[in-house]
Short mmCIF file of C-alpha atoms and ligand atoms in Angstrom, two decimals:
data_model
loop_
_atom_site.label_atom_id
_atom_site.label_comp_id
_atom_site.label_asym_id
_atom_site.label_seq_id
_atom_site.Cartn_x
_atom_site.Cartn_y
_atom_site.Cartn_z
CA MET X 1 7.58 -7.97 27.71
CA LYS X 2 3.78 -8.03 27.43
CA ASP X 3 2.14 -7.96 23.98
CA ALA X 4 0.74 -4.46 24.55
CA GLU X 5 4.19 -3.15 25.58
CA ILE X 6 5.71 -4.62 22.43
CA ILE X 7 3.11 -2.79 20.34
CA GLU X 8 3.75 0.49 22.19
CA GLY X 9 7.51 0.11 21.70
CA THR X 10 7.03 -0.67 18.01
CA ILE X 11 4.80 2.38 17.51
CA SER X 12 7.53 4.63 18.99
CA PHE X 13 10.20 2.98 16.84
CA VAL X 14 8.17 3.35 13.62
CA LYS X 15 7.23 6.99 14.36
CA GLU X 16 10.87 7.83 14.93
CA THR X 17 12.16 5.92 11.89
CA LEU X 18 9.60 7.49 9.53
CA ARG X 19 10.03 11.03 10.86
CA GLU X 20 11.26 12.37 7.51
CA ALA X 21 9.17 10.10 5.27
CA GLU X 22 7.26 11.38 2.25
CA GLY X 23 3.57 12.15 2.99
CA GLY X 24 2.14 8.98 1.44
CA HIS X 25 4.45 6.66 3.36
CA ASP X 26 4.66 8.43 6.70
CA TRP X 27 3.55 7.44 10.20
CA PHE X 28 -0.08 8.33 9.40
CA HIS X 29 -0.08 5.81 6.53
CA ILE X 30 1.14 3.20 9.00
CA GLN X 31 -1.49 4.25 11.54
CA ARG X 32 -4.29 3.94 8.95
CA VAL X 33 -3.03 0.52 7.82
CA PHE X 34 -2.77 -0.58 11.46
CA ASN X 35 -6.38 0.54 12.11
CA ASN X 36 -7.66 -1.07 8.88
CA ALA X 37 -5.83 -4.27 9.76
CA LEU X 38 -7.29 -4.44 13.27
CA HIS X 39 -10.75 -3.82 11.82
CA ILE X 40 -10.39 -6.59 9.21
CA ALA X 41 -8.83 -8.92 11.80
CA LYS X 42 -12.05 -8.84 13.82
CA THR X 43 -13.72 -11.05 11.21
CA GLU X 44 -10.72 -13.33 10.55
CA LYS X 45 -9.09 -16.11 12.56
CA VAL X 46 -5.64 -14.61 12.95
CA ASP X 47 -2.85 -13.97 15.42
CA VAL X 48 -3.58 -10.31 16.18
CA GLN X 49 -0.07 -9.69 17.50
CA VAL X 50 1.44 -10.80 14.17
CA VAL X 51 -1.10 -8.71 12.22
CA SER X 52 -0.34 -5.66 14.39
CA LEU X 53 3.44 -5.95 14.09
CA GLY X 54 3.19 -6.71 10.37
CA ALA X 55 1.04 -3.62 9.78
CA LEU X 56 3.28 -1.39 11.91
CA LEU X 57 6.52 -2.54 10.29
CA HIS X 58 5.43 -3.22 6.68
CA ASP X 59 6.92 0.00 5.25
CA ILE X 60 9.76 0.51 7.69
CA ALA X 61 12.23 0.86 4.81
CA ASP X 62 10.47 1.00 1.44
CA ALA X 63 12.85 -0.21 -1.30
CA LYS X 64 11.75 2.75 -3.45
CA PHE X 65 13.61 4.99 -1.06
CA HIS X 66 16.62 2.69 -0.55
CA ASN X 67 17.93 2.34 -4.13
CA GLY X 68 15.65 -0.63 -4.74
CA ASP X 69 17.20 -2.67 -1.93
CA GLU X 70 14.36 -4.86 -0.66
CA SER X 71 16.33 -6.38 2.20
CA VAL X 72 16.67 -3.20 4.30
CA GLY X 73 13.12 -3.30 5.75
CA PRO X 74 13.04 -6.96 6.78
CA THR X 75 16.53 -6.73 8.31
CA LEU X 76 15.69 -3.61 10.30
CA ALA X 77 12.39 -5.07 11.53
CA LYS X 78 14.07 -8.31 12.56
CA SER X 79 16.81 -6.70 14.62
CA PHE X 80 14.31 -4.36 16.25
CA LEU X 81 11.96 -7.20 17.26
CA GLN X 82 14.92 -9.24 18.53
CA SER X 83 15.90 -6.31 20.75
CA LEU X 84 12.41 -6.54 22.34
CA LYS X 85 12.82 -10.31 22.81
CA VAL X 86 9.76 -11.07 20.68
CA PRO X 87 9.35 -14.85 20.20
CA LYS X 88 11.32 -16.20 17.23
CA SER X 89 8.26 -17.62 15.44
CA THR X 90 6.47 -14.24 15.62
CA ILE X 91 9.54 -12.45 14.23
CA ALA X 92 9.84 -14.94 11.36
CA HIS X 93 6.17 -14.48 10.45
CA VAL X 94 6.35 -10.66 10.59
CA VAL X 95 9.47 -10.66 8.40
CA GLN X 96 7.67 -12.86 5.84
CA ILE X 97 4.78 -10.38 5.80
CA ILE X 98 7.12 -7.44 5.13
CA GLN X 99 8.85 -9.36 2.34
CA ASN X 100 5.66 -10.43 0.61
CA ILE X 101 3.20 -7.59 1.02
CA SER X 102 4.19 -5.42 -1.93
CA PHE X 103 2.07 -4.87 -5.03
CA LYS X 104 5.23 -5.03 -7.13
CA ASN X 105 5.88 -8.60 -5.97
CA SER X 106 2.36 -9.58 -7.01
CA LEU X 107 3.21 -8.40 -10.55
CA THR X 108 5.75 -11.17 -10.98
CA LYS X 109 3.35 -13.58 -12.64
CA ASP X 110 5.77 -16.43 -13.31
CA LYS X 111 6.88 -16.59 -9.70
CA VAL X 112 4.55 -18.44 -7.33
CA GLN X 113 3.99 -16.45 -4.16
CA PRO X 114 6.62 -17.92 -1.89
CA PHE X 115 4.68 -17.26 1.29
CA ASN X 116 1.05 -16.83 2.28
CA SER X 117 -0.88 -16.69 5.53
CA LYS X 118 -4.14 -15.25 6.80
CA GLU X 119 -2.13 -12.65 8.71
CA LEU X 120 -0.33 -11.57 5.52
CA GLN X 121 -3.67 -11.39 3.71
CA VAL X 122 -5.14 -9.11 6.38
CA VAL X 123 -2.17 -6.70 6.36
CA GLN X 124 -2.07 -6.73 2.56
CA ASP X 125 -5.78 -5.84 2.35
CA ALA X 126 -5.29 -3.08 4.93
CA ASP X 127 -2.38 -1.62 2.91
CA ARG X 128 -4.28 -1.88 -0.38
CA LEU X 129 -7.29 -0.08 1.07
CA ASP X 130 -5.07 2.88 1.90
CA ALA X 131 -4.08 3.10 -1.79
CA MET X 132 -7.77 3.38 -2.78
CA GLY X 133 -10.58 5.90 -2.31
CA ALA X 134 -10.10 9.52 -1.27
CA ILE X 135 -6.88 8.79 0.59
CA GLY X 136 -5.54 6.67 -2.25
CA ILE X 137 -6.12 9.56 -4.66
CA ALA X 138 -4.36 11.99 -2.34
CA ARG X 139 -1.41 9.61 -1.95
CA ALA X 140 -1.09 9.03 -5.69
CA PHE X 141 -0.91 12.75 -6.51
CA ASN X 142 1.39 13.34 -3.59
CA TYR X 143 3.72 10.63 -4.84
CA GLY X 144 3.48 11.96 -8.41
CA GLY X 145 4.41 15.42 -7.14
CA PHE X 146 7.31 13.98 -5.17
CA LYS X 147 8.52 12.43 -8.46
CA ASN X 148 7.72 15.59 -10.45
CA ARG X 149 5.22 13.77 -12.69
CA LYS X 150 2.45 15.31 -14.78
CA LEU X 151 -1.09 15.06 -13.45
CA TYR X 152 -2.40 13.82 -16.79
CA ASP X 153 -1.40 13.76 -20.45
CA PRO X 154 -4.08 12.65 -22.94
CA LYS X 155 -1.31 11.54 -25.32
CA ILE X 156 0.29 9.08 -22.92
CA ALA X 157 -1.91 6.01 -22.66
CA PRO X 158 -1.87 3.91 -19.51
CA ASN X 159 -0.60 0.34 -19.65
CA PRO X 160 -2.50 -1.94 -17.26
CA HIS X 161 -0.12 -4.84 -18.03
CA LEU X 162 3.16 -3.42 -16.77
CA THR X 163 5.91 -5.81 -15.75
CA LYS X 164 7.58 -5.33 -12.39
CA THR X 165 10.51 -3.41 -13.93
CA GLN X 166 8.30 -1.23 -16.13
CA TYR X 167 6.13 -0.41 -13.12
CA LYS X 168 9.16 0.60 -11.08
CA ASN X 169 10.66 2.74 -13.83
CA SER X 170 7.44 4.26 -15.10
CA ASN X 171 7.52 8.01 -15.37
CA ALA X 172 3.94 8.23 -16.57
CA PRO X 173 1.43 10.86 -15.46
CA THR X 174 -0.32 10.15 -12.18
CA ILE X 175 -3.74 9.55 -13.80
CA ASN X 176 -2.17 6.53 -15.52
CA HIS X 177 -1.39 5.05 -12.12
CA PHE X 178 -5.13 4.57 -11.58
CA TYR X 179 -5.27 2.15 -14.54
CA GLU X 180 -1.91 0.56 -13.79
CA LYS X 181 -2.57 -0.12 -10.14
CA LEU X 182 -5.36 1.56 -8.21
CA LEU X 183 -8.35 0.29 -10.19
CA LEU X 184 -6.92 -3.24 -10.18
CA LEU X 185 -6.82 -3.47 -6.41
CA LYS X 186 -10.48 -4.30 -5.73
CA ASP X 187 -10.12 -7.67 -7.48
CA LYS X 188 -7.01 -8.50 -5.49
CA MET X 189 -8.56 -8.25 -2.05
CA ASN X 190 -8.15 -11.37 0.09
CA THR X 191 -10.73 -11.11 2.87
CA ASN X 192 -14.49 -10.56 2.79
CA THR X 193 -14.29 -7.42 4.91
CA GLY X 194 -11.50 -6.14 2.68
CA LYS X 195 -13.58 -6.80 -0.44
CA ARG X 196 -16.55 -4.95 1.00
CA LEU X 197 -14.52 -1.89 2.02
CA ALA X 198 -12.69 -1.89 -1.34
CA GLN X 199 -15.94 -1.75 -3.30
CA GLU X 200 -16.90 1.66 -1.91
CA ARG X 201 -13.43 3.12 -2.39
CA HIS X 202 -13.26 1.75 -5.94
CA GLN X 203 -16.54 3.42 -6.88
CA PHE X 204 -15.31 6.70 -5.41
CA MET X 205 -12.23 6.57 -7.68
CA LEU X 206 -14.39 5.90 -10.74
CA ASN X 207 -16.57 8.90 -9.89
CA TYR X 208 -13.45 10.99 -9.36
CA LEU X 209 -12.02 10.07 -12.78
CA GLU X 210 -15.31 10.87 -14.49
CA GLN X 211 -15.34 14.32 -12.91
CA PHE X 212 -11.64 14.81 -13.72
CA TYR X 213 -12.19 14.22 -17.47
CA ARG X 214 -15.31 16.38 -17.43
CA GLU X 215 -13.31 19.26 -16.03
CA TRP X 216 -10.44 18.59 -18.46
CA ASN X 217 -12.79 18.66 -21.47
CA PRO X 218 -15.61 21.02 -20.52
CA MET X 219 -16.83 21.26 -24.13
CA GLU X 220 -17.41 17.53 -24.55
CA PRO X 221 -20.98 16.33 -24.15
CA ARG X 222 -21.69 14.41 -20.97
CA SER X 223 -21.86 10.69 -21.45
P1 ADP C 301 3.41 -1.09 -2.33
O1 ADP C 301 3.57 -0.59 -0.90
O2 ADP C 301 2.28 -2.07 -2.49
O3 ADP C 301 4.69 -1.49 -3.00
P2 ADP C 301 3.75 1.36 -3.50
O4 ADP C 301 4.81 1.59 -2.48
O5 ADP C 301 4.11 1.18 -4.93
O6 ADP C 301 2.89 0.12 -3.11
O7 ADP C 301 2.71 2.52 -3.38
C1 ADP C 301 2.51 3.21 -2.20
C2 ADP C 301 1.71 4.47 -2.48
O8 ADP C 301 2.36 5.29 -3.45
C3 ADP C 301 0.34 4.13 -3.05
O9 ADP C 301 -0.62 5.00 -2.56
C4 ADP C 301 0.56 4.28 -4.51
O10 ADP C 301 -0.63 4.59 -5.19
C5 ADP C 301 1.55 5.42 -4.59
N1 ADP C 301 2.33 5.25 -5.81
C6 ADP C 301 3.23 4.30 -6.10
N2 ADP C 301 3.69 4.41 -7.37
C7 ADP C 301 3.05 5.47 -7.88
C8 ADP C 301 3.05 6.13 -9.16
N3 ADP C 301 3.80 5.70 -10.17
N4 ADP C 301 2.24 7.20 -9.31
C9 ADP C 301 1.46 7.64 -8.31
N5 ADP C 301 1.40 7.07 -7.10
C10 ADP C 301 2.17 6.01 -6.88
NI1 NI C 302 2.15 0.63 2.92
#
């Protein structure tokens, strides 16, 4: 099968698999990450087929929605790619990307990242960008709503030093998520293009938060 046919087949598979997915993790998230990844890949020396398949399959079975089981996604991706007779080395690399892309895994400080590659870095940047800026804000509140969380509670302070387990079990208001994850992303970007794009989205989130607090406390003087 030609590379382009493999990509087409993967797009159909992902669309079908994510048909019922929650709004922040649906096909359109995958499409945006795929587009971001192709954009970033233009300025990096990478295997574009691996980047494309990694982006398309990175959230095929998010552990959050499979009782925390982190092996479902990689296993599903592997058997799908095998069915298309994708070369073994490409499959192995894509599976590594899916296993290592998550923000949660980067929270495990005492564990050295078991795998790294330029292709992983590109897909990771592309995924992180989609958690930032206007779309990142929309996804955070959508996810918070899905989990029935408060928008904000001035009495519940954010904790920017959450461990992996605390992060997973956190039931904190969605505004806290900005300080626990979203505002930390710009300093985690791997590629130069990723860093540049992250800067603008980061600033947009800061402006958003300023406006949010202003509306929450209309009587407070402007700083
Ligand atoms: P990753 O794919 O890196 O593991 P997540 O799956 O945790 O990242 O996050 C995916 C999307 O869901 C992001 O847009 C993220 O901001 C949002 N999200 C995850 N956890 C929360 C939370 N506790 N509150 C609000 N949004 C969240
Ligand atoms: Ni994702």
